[in-house]
Tab-separated table of C-alpha atoms in Angstrom:
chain	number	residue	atom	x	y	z
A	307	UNK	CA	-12.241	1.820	12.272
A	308	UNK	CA	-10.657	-1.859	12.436
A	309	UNK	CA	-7.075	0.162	11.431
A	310	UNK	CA	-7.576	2.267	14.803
A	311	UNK	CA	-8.665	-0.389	17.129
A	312	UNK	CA	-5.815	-2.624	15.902
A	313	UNK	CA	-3.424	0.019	16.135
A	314	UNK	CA	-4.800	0.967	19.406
A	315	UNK	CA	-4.079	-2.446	20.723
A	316	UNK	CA	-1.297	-4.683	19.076
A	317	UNK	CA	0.744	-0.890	17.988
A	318	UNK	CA	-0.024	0.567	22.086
A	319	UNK	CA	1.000	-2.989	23.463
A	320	UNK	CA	4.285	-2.786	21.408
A	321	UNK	CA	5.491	-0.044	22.207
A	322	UNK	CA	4.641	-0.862	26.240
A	323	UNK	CA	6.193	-3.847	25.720
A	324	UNK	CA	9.471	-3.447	24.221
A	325	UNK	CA	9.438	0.714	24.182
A	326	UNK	CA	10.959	0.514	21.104
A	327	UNK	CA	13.120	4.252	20.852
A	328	UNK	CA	12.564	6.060	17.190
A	329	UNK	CA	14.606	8.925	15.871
A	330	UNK	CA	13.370	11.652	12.748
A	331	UNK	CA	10.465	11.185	13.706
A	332	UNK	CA	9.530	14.514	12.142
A	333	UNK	CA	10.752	13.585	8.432
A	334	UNK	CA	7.030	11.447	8.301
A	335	UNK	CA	4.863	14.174	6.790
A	336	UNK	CA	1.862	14.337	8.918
A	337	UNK	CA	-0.273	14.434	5.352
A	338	UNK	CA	0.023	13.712	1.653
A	339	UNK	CA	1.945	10.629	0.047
A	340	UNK	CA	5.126	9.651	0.961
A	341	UNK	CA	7.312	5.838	0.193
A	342	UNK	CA	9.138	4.549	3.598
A	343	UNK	CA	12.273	2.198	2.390
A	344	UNK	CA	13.235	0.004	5.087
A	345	UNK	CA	15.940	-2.684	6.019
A	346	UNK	CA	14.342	-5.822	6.671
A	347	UNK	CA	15.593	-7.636	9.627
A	348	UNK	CA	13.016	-8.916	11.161
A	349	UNK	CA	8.973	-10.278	10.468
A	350	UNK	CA	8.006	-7.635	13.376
A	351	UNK	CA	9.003	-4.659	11.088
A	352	UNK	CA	5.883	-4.469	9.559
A	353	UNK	CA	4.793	-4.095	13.060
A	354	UNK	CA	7.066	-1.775	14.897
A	355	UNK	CA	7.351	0.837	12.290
A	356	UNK	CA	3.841	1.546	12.245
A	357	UNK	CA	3.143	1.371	16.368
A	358	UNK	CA	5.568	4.505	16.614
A	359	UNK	CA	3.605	6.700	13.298
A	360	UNK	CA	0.400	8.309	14.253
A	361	UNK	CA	-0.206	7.668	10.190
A	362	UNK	CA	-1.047	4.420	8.803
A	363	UNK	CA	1.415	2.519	6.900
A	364	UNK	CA	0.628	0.231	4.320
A	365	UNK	CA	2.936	-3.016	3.680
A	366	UNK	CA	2.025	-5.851	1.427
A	367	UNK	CA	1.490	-8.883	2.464
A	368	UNK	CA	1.020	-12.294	0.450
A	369	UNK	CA	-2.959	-12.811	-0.120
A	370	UNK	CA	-3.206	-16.425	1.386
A	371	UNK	CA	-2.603	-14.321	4.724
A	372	UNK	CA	-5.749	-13.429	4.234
A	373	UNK	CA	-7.845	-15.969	2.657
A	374	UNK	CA	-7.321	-19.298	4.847
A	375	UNK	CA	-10.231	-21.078	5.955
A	376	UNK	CA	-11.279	-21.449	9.351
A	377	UNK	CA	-11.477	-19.553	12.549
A	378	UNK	CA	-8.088	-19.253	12.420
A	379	UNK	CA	-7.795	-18.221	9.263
A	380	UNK	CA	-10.198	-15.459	9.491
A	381	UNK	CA	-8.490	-14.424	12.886
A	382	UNK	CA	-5.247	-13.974	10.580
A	383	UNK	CA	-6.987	-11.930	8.126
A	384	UNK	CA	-8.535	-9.812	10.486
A	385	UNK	CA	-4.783	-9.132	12.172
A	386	UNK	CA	-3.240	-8.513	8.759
A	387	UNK	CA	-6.099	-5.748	7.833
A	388	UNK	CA	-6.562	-4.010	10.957
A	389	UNK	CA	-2.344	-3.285	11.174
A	390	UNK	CA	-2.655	-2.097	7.712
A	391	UNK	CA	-1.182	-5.044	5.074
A	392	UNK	CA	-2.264	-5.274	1.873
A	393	UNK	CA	-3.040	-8.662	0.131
A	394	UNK	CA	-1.099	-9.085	-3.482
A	395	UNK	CA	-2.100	-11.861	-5.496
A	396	UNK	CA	0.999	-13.845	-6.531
A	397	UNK	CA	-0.564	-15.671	-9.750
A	398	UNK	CA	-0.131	-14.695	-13.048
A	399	UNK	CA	3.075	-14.392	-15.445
A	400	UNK	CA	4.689	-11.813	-13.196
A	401	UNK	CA	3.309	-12.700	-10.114
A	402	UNK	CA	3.621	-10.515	-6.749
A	403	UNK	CA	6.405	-8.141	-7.850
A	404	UNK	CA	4.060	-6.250	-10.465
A	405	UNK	CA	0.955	-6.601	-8.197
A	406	UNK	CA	2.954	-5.014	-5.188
A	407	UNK	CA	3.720	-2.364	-7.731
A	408	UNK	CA	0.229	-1.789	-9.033
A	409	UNK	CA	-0.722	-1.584	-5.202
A	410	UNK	CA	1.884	1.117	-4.118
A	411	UNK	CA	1.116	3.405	-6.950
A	412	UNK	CA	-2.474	3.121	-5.671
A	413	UNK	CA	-1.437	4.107	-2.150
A	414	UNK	CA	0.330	6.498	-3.112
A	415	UNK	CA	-2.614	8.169	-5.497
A	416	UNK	CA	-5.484	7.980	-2.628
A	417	UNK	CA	-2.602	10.134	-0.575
A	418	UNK	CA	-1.263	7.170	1.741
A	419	UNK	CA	2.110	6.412	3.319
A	420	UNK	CA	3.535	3.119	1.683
A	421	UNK	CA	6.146	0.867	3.280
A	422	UNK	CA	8.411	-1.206	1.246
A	423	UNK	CA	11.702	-3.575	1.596
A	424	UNK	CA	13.855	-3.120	-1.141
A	425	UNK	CA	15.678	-5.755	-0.427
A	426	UNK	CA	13.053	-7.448	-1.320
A	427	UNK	CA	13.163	-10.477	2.035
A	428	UNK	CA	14.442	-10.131	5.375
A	429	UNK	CA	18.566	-10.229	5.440
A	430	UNK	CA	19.662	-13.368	6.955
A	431	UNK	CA	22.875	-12.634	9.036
A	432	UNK	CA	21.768	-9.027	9.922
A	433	UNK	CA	23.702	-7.446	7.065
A	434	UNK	CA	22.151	-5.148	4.313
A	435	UNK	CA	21.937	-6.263	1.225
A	436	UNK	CA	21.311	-4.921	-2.797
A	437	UNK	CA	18.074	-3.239	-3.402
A	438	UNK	CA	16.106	-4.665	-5.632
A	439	UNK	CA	15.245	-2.025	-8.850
A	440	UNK	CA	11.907	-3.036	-9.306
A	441	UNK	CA	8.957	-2.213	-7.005
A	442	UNK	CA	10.825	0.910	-4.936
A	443	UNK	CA	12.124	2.650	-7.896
A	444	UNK	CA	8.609	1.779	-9.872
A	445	UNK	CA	6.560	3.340	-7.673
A	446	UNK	CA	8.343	6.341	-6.783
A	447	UNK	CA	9.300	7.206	-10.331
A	448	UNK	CA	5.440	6.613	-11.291
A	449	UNK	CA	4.032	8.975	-8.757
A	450	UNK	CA	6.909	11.273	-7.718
A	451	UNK	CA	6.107	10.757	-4.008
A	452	UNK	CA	9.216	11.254	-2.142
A	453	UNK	CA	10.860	8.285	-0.553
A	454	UNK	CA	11.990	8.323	3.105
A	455	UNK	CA	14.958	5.894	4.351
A	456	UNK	CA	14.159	3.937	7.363
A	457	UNK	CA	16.238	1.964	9.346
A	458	UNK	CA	15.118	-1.033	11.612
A	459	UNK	CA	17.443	-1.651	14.358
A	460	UNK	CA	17.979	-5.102	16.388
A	461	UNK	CA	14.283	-6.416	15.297
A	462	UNK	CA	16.103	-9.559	14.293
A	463	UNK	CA	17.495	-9.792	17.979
A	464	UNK	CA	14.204	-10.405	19.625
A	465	UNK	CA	12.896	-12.973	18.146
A	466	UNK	CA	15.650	-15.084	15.929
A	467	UNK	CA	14.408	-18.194	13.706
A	468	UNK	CA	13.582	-21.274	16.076
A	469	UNK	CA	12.918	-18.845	19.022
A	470	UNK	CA	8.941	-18.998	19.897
A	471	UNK	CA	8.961	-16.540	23.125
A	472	UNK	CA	10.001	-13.141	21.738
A	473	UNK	CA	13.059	-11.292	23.893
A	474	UNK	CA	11.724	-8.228	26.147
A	475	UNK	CA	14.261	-5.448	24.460
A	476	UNK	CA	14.096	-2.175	22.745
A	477	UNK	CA	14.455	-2.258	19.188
A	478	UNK	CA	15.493	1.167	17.376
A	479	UNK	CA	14.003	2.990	14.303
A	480	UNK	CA	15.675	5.900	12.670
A	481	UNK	CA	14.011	7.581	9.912
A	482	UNK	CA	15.560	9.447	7.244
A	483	UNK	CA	15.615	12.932	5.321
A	484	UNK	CA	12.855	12.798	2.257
A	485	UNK	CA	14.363	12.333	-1.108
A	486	UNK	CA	13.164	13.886	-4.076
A	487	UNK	CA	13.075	11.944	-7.097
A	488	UNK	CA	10.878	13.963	-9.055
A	489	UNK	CA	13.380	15.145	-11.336
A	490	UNK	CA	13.649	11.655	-12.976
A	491	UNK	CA	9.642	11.285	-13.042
A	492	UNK	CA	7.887	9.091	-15.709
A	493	UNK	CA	11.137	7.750	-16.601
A	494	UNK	CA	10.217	4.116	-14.243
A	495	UNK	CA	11.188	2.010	-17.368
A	496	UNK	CA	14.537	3.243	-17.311
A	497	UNK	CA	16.813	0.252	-15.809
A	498	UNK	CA	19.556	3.026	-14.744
A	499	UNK	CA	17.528	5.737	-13.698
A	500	UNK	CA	15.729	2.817	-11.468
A	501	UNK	CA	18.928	0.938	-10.490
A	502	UNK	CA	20.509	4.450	-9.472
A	503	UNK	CA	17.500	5.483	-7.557
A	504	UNK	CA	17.591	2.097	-5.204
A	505	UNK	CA	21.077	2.320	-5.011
A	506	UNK	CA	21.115	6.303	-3.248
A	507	UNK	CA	18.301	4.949	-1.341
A	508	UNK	CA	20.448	1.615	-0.412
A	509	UNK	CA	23.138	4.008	0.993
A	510	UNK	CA	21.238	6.242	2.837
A	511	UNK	CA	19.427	3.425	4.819
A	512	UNK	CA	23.044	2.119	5.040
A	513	UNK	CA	23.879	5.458	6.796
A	514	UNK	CA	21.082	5.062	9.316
A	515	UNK	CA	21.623	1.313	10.116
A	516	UNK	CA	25.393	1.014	10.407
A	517	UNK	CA	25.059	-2.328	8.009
A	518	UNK	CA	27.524	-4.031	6.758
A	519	UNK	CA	26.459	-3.720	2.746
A	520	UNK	CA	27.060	-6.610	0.549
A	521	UNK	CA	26.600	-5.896	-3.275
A	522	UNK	CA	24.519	-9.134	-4.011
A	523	UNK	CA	20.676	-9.607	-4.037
A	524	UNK	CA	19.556	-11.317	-0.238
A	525	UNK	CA	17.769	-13.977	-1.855
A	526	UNK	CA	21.110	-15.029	-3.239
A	527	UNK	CA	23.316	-14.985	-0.207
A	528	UNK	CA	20.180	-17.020	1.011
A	529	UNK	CA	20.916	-19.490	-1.666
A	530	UNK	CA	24.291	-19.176	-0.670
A	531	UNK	CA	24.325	-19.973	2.946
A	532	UNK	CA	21.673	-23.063	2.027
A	533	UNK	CA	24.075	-24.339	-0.334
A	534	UNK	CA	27.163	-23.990	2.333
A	535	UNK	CA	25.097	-25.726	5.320
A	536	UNK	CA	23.955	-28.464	3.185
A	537	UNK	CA	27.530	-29.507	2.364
A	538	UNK	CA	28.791	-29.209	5.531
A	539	UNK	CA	25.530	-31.588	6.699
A	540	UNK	CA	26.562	-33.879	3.785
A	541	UNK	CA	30.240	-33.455	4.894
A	542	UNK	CA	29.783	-34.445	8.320
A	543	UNK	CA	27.390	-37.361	7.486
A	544	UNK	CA	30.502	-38.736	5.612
A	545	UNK	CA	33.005	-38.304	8.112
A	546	UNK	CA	30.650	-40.086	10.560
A	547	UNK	CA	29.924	-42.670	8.152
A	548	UNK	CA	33.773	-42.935	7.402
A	549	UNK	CA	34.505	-43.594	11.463
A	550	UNK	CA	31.584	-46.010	11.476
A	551	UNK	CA	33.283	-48.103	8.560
A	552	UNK	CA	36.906	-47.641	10.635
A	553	UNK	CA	35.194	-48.808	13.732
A	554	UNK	CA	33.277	-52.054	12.155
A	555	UNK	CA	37.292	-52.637	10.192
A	556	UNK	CA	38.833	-52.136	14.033
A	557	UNK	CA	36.264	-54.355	15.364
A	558	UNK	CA	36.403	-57.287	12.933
A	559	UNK	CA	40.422	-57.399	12.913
């Protein structure tokens, strides 16, 4: 009931706001279990992919989402439930990656369509980046529910970090053929089978996005870019400092 009043209103104001354009539409079954793989661009993924599905789409979300205190609070865990996120306890030794497994597999059982990100966080220049082997592969191996590539397109364009008021444009979606992996069922603790599995899937959603692919984890180019802008912060503070010390010399001769 809160799912279809939600959807009815934040997934129906979407799509007349930004009339975001979707294509394979049909390759959603309109029943039974099915794993949607998406690039992650963009927090408003989780949002546009299911305002265009007449099915609801499960995502998981972090459980403090849904357990702050306050009016505010409980107006964010209201949002996150009624668009169909699903809180994951991060605690314990392996923290949210086996919970968002355990949770998937349970979609997926009761019949449900579950959305995942194999990158595992959003890419952060707009490239796609390596699939992580974990949670995707997991759950489809563990339930045989066929996996359908998805492909966000320009979410990241209308609203980019730092920007508060969102842009007024039409994002794209293009959804994928199903692929069977039942032929490699039961067989989730196999690293290869798993890491060969994400990696078909990888290329597929590569196929629908027109990404650049770059064969390294996101949260490493992350790393990567921190590392780069921190030095060239550090870099610059020097030079300026350098200058300052030339202009106090200059100024004393």
């Amino acid at each position: 009931m809160i799912y279809g009043a939600m959807k009815f209103s934040v997934g129906g104001g979407l799509k007349l706001a930004f009339r975001p354009w979707v294509e394979g539409l049909e390759n959603v079954p309109t029943e039974g279990p099915a794993i949607l793989a998406s690039n992650h661009l963009s927090f408003s993924d989780s949002f546009f992919l299911p305002a265009v599905l007449d099915r609801k789409v499960t995502f998981i979300a972090k459980q403090e989402y849904f357990t702050s205190p306050g009016v505010k609070g409980r107006l964010t865990a209201a949002f996150f439930k009624g668009v169909g996120q699903l809180p994951v306890d991060r605690s314990g030794a392996r923290g949210a990656g086996e919970a968002a497994i355990q949770a998937g597999i349970k979609v997926i059982e009761n019949g449900g369509l579950f959305g995942i990100y194999p990158e595992g966080t959003r890419s952060p220049d707009g490239r796609l980046y390596r699939g992580k082997s974990g949670g995707l592969a997991r759950v489809a191996l563990a339930t045989g529910a066929p996996v359908i590539p998805v492909a966000m397109i320009d979410t990241e364009k209308i609203q980019p970090p730092g920007k508060v008021v969102p842009k007024l444009m039409r994002p794209g979606i293009r959804i994928g053929a199903p692929l069977d992996f039942t032929r490699y069922q039961g067989l989730e603790n196999d690293h290869f089978i798993r890491r060969s599995l994400t990696d078909e899937v990888m290329y597929e959603i590569m196929k629908l996005s027109g990404q650049e692919y770059v064969d390294i984890y996101a949260t490493a180019a992350k790393r990567q870019l921190a590392e780069e802008k921190k030095a060239a912060e550090q870099k610059a503070a020097e030079q300026k400092d350098g200058e300052k010390k030339d202009g106090d010399r200059a100024q004393a001769a």
